[in-house]
Coordinates of N, CA, C and O in Angstrom, one line a residue:
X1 N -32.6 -15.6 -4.4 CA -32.3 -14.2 -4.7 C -32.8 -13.9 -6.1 O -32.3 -14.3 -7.2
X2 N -33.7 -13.2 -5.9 CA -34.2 -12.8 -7.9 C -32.9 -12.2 -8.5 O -31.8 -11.9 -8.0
X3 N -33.4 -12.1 -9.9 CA -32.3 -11.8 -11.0 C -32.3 -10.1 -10.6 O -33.3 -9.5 -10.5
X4 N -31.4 -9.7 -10.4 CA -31.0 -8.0 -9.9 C -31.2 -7.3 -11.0 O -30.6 -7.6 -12.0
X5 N -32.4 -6.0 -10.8 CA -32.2 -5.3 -11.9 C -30.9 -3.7 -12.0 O -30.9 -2.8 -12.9
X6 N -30.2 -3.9 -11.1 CA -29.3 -3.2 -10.7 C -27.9 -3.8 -11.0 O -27.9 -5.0 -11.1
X7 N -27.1 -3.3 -11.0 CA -26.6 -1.6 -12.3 C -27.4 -1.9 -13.6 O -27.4 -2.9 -14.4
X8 N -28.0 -0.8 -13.6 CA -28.8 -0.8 -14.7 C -28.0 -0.7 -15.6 O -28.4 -1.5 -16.5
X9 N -26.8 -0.1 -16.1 CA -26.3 0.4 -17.2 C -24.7 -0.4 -16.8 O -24.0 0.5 -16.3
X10 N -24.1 -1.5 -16.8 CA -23.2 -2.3 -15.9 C -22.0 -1.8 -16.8 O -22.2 -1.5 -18.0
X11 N -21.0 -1.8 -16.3 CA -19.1 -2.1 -17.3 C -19.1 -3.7 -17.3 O -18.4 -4.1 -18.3
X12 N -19.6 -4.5 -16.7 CA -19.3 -6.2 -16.8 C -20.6 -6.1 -16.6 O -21.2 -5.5 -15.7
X13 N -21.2 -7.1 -17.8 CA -22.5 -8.6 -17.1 C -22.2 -9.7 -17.7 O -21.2 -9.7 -18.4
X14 N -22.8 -10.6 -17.4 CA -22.8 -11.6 -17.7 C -24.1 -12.8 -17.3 O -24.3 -13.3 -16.2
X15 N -25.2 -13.1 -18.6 CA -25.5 -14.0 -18.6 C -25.8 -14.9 -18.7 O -25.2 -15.3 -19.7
X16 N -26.9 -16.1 -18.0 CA -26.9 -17.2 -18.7 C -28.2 -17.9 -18.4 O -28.7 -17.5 -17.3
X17 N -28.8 -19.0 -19.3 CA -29.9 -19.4 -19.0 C -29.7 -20.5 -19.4 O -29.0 -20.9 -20.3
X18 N -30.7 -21.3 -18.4 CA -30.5 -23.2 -18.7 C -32.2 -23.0 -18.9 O -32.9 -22.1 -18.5
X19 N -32.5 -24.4 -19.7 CA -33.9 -24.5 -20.4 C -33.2 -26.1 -19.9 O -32.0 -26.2 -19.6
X20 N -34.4 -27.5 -19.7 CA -34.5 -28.5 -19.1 C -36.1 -28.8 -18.8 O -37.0 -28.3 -18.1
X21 N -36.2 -30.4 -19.9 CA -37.6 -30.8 -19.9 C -37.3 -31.5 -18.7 O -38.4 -31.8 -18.1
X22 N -35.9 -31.9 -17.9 CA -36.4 -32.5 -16.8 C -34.9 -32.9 -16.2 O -34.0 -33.5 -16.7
X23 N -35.0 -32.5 -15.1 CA -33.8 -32.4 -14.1 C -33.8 -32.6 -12.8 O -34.6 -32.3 -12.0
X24 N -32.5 -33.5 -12.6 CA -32.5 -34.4 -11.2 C -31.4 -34.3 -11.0 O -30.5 -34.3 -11.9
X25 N -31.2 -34.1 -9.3 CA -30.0 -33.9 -8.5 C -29.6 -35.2 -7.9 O -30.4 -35.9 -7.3
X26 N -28.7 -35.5 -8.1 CA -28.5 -37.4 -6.8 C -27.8 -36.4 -5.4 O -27.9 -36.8 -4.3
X27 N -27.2 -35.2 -5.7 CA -27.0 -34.5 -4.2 C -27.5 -33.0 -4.1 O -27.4 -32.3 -5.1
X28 N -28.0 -32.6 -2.9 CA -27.9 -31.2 -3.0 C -26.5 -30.4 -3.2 O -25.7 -30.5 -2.3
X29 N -26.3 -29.6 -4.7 CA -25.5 -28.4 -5.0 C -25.0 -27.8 -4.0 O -25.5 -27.6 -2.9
X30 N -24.0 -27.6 -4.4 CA -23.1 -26.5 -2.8 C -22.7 -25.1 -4.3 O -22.0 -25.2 -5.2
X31 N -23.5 -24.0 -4.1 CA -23.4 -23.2 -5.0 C -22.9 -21.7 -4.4 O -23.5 -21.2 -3.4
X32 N -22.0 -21.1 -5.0 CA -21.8 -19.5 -4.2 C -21.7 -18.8 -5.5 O -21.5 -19.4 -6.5
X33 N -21.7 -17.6 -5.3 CA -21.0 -16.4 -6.1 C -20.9 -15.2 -5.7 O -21.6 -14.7 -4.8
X34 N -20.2 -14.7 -6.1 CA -19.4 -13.4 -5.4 C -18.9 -12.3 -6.6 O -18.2 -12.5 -7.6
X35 N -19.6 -11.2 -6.1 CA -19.0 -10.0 -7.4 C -18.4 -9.4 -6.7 O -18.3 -10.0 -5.6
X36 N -18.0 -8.3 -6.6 CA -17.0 -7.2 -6.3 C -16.8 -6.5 -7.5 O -16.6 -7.0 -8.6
X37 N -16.9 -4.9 -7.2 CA -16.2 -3.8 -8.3 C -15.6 -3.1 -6.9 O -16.1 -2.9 -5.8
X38 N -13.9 -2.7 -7.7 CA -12.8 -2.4 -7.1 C -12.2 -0.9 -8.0 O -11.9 -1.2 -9.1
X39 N -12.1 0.3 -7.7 CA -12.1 0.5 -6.1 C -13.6 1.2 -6.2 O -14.0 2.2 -6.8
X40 N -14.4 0.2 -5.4 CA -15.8 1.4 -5.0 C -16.8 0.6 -6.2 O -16.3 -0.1 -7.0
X41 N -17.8 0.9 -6.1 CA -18.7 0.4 -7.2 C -19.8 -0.1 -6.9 O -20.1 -0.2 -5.7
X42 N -20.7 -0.6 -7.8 CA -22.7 -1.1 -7.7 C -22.3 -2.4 -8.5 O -22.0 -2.4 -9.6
X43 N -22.4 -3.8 -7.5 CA -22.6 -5.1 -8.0 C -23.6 -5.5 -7.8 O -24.1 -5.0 -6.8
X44 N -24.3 -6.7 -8.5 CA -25.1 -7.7 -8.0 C -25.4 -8.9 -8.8 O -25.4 -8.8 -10.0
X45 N -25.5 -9.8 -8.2 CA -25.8 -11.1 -8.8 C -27.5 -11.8 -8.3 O -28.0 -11.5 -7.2
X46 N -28.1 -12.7 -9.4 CA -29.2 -13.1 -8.7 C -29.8 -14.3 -9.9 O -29.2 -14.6 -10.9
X47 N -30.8 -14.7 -9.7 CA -31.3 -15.9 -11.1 C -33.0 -16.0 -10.6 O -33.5 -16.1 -9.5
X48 N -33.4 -15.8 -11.5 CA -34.8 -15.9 -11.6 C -34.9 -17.7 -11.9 O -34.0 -18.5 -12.2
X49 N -36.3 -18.0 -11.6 CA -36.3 -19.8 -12.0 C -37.5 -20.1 -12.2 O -38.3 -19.2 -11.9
X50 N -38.1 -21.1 -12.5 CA -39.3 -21.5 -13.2 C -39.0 -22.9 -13.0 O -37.9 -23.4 -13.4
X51 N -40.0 -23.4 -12.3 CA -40.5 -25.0 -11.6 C -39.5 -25.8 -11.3 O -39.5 -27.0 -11.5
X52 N -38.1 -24.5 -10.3 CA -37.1 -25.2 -9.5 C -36.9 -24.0 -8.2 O -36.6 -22.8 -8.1
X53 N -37.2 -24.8 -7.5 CA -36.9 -24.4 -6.4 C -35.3 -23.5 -6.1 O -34.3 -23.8 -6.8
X54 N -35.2 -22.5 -5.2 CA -33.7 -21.9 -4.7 C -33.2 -23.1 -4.0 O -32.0 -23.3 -4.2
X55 N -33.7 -23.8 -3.1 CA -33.3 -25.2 -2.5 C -33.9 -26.4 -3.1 O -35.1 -26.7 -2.9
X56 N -32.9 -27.2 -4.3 CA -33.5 -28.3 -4.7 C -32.9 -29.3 -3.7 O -31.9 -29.1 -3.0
X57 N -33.9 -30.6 -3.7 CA -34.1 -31.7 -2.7 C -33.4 -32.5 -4.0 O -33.7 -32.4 -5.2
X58 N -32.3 -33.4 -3.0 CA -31.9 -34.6 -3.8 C -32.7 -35.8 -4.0 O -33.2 -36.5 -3.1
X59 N -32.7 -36.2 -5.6 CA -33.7 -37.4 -5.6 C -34.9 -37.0 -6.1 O -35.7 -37.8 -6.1
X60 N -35.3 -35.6 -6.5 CA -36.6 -35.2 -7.0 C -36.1 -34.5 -8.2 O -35.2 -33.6 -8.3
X61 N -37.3 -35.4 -9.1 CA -37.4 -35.0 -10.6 C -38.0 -33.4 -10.9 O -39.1 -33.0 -10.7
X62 N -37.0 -32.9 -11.5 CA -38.0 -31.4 -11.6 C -38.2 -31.2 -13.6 O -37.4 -31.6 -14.4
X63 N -39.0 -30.7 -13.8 CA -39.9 -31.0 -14.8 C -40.0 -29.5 -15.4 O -40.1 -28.5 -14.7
X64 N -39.8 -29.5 -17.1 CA -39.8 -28.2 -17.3 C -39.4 -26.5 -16.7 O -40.1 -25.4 -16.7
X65 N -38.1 -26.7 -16.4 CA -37.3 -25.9 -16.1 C -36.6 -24.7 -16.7 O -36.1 -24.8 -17.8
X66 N -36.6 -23.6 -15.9 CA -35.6 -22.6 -16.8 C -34.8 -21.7 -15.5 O -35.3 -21.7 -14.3
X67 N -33.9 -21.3 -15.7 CA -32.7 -20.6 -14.5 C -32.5 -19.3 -15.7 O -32.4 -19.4 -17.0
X68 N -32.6 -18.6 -15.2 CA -32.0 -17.5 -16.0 C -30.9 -16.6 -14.7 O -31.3 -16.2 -13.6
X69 N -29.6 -16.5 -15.1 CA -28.5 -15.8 -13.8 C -28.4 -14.8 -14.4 O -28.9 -14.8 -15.5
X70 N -27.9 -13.8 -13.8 CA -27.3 -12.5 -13.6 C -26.6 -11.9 -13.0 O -27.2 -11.4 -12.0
X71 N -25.0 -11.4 -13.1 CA -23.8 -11.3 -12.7 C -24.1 -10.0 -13.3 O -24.6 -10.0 -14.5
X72 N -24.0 -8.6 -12.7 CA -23.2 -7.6 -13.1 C -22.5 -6.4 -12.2 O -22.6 -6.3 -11.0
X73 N -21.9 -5.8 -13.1 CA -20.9 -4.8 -11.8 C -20.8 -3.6 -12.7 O -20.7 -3.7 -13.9
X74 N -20.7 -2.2 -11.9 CA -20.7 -0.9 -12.6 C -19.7 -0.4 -11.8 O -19.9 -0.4 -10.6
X75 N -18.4 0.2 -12.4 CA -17.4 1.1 -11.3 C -17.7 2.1 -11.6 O -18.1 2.4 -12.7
X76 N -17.6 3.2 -10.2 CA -17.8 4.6 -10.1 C -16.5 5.2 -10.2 O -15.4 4.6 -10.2
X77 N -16.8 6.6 -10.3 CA -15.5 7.6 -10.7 C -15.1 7.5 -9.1 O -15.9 7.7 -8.2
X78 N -13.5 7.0 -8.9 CA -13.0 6.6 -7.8 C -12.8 8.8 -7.1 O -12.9 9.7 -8.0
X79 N -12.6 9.1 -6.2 CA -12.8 10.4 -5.9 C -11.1 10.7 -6.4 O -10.4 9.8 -6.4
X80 N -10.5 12.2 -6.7 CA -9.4 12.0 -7.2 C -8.8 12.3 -6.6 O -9.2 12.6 -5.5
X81 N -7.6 12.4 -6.9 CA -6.6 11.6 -5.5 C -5.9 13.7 -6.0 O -6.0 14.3 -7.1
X82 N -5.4 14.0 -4.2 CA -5.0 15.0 -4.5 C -3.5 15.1 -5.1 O -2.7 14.2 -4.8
X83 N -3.0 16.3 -6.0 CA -1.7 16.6 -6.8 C -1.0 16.9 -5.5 O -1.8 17.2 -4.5
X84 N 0.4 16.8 -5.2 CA 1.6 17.2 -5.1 C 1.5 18.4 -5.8 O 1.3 18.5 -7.0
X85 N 1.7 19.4 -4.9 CA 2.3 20.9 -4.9 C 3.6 21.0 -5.7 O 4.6 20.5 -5.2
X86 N 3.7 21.5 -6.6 CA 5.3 21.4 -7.1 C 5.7 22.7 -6.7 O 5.0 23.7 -6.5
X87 N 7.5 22.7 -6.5 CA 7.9 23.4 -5.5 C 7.9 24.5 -7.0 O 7.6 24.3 -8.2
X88 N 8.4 26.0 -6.1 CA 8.1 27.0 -7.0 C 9.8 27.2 -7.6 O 10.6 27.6 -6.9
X89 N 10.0 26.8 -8.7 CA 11.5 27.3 -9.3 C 12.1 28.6 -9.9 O 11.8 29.0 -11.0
X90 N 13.2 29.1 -8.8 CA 13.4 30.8 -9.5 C 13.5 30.8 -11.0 O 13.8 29.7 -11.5
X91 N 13.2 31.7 -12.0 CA 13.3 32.2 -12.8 C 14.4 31.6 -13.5 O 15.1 31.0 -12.7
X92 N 15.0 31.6 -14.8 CA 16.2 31.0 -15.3 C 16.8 32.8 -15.5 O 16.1 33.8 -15.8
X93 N 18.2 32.8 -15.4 CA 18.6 33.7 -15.2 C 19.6 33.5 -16.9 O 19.8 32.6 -17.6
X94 N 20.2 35.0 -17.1 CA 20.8 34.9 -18.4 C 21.8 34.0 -18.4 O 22.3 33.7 -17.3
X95 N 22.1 33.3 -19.8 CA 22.8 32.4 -20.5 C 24.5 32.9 -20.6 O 24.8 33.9 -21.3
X96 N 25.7 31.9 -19.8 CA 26.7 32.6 -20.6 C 27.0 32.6 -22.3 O 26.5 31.7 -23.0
X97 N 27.7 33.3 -22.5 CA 28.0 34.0 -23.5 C 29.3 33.0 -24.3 O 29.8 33.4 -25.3

């Protein structure tokens, strides 16, 4: 999944990059991530990569490497919740004396 250029203008990002003259797995990675913006909102996550595969094979040397990830999330104006009617109150009447 490429690095997402969406939300362009985010409330959270976050990112990160690994640089590596040379990198080896002894297993294939069990990797997930998950964004969410609550309530309602534009997320996405994604990593661009350079001479590593999205599926690395265990046991193979990979050679001048870069990961760059990208986490971000934008919340929208949630729609606004309707007011309560307030009841109508008579008039205040004169003060005793």
């Amino acid at each position: 999944m490429p690095m997402p250029e969406r939300p362009d203008i985010p409330d959270v990002e976050i990112r990160a990059s690994v640089k590596a003259r040379e990198l080896r797995f002894q297993a294939r990675p069990k990797v997930s991530t998950h964004t969410e913006a609550e309530p309602g909102g534009e997320h996405a996550s994604g990593s661009d990569r350079k001479n590593l595969p999205a599926q690395v094979t265990a046991g193979v040397t990979y050679h001048d490497i870069q990961l760059d990830f990208r986490l971000a999330a934008r919340l929208t104006d949630p729609p606004p919740e309707p007011r309560p009617e307030s009841p109508t109150r008579p008039a205040p009447g004169p003060r005793p004396e």
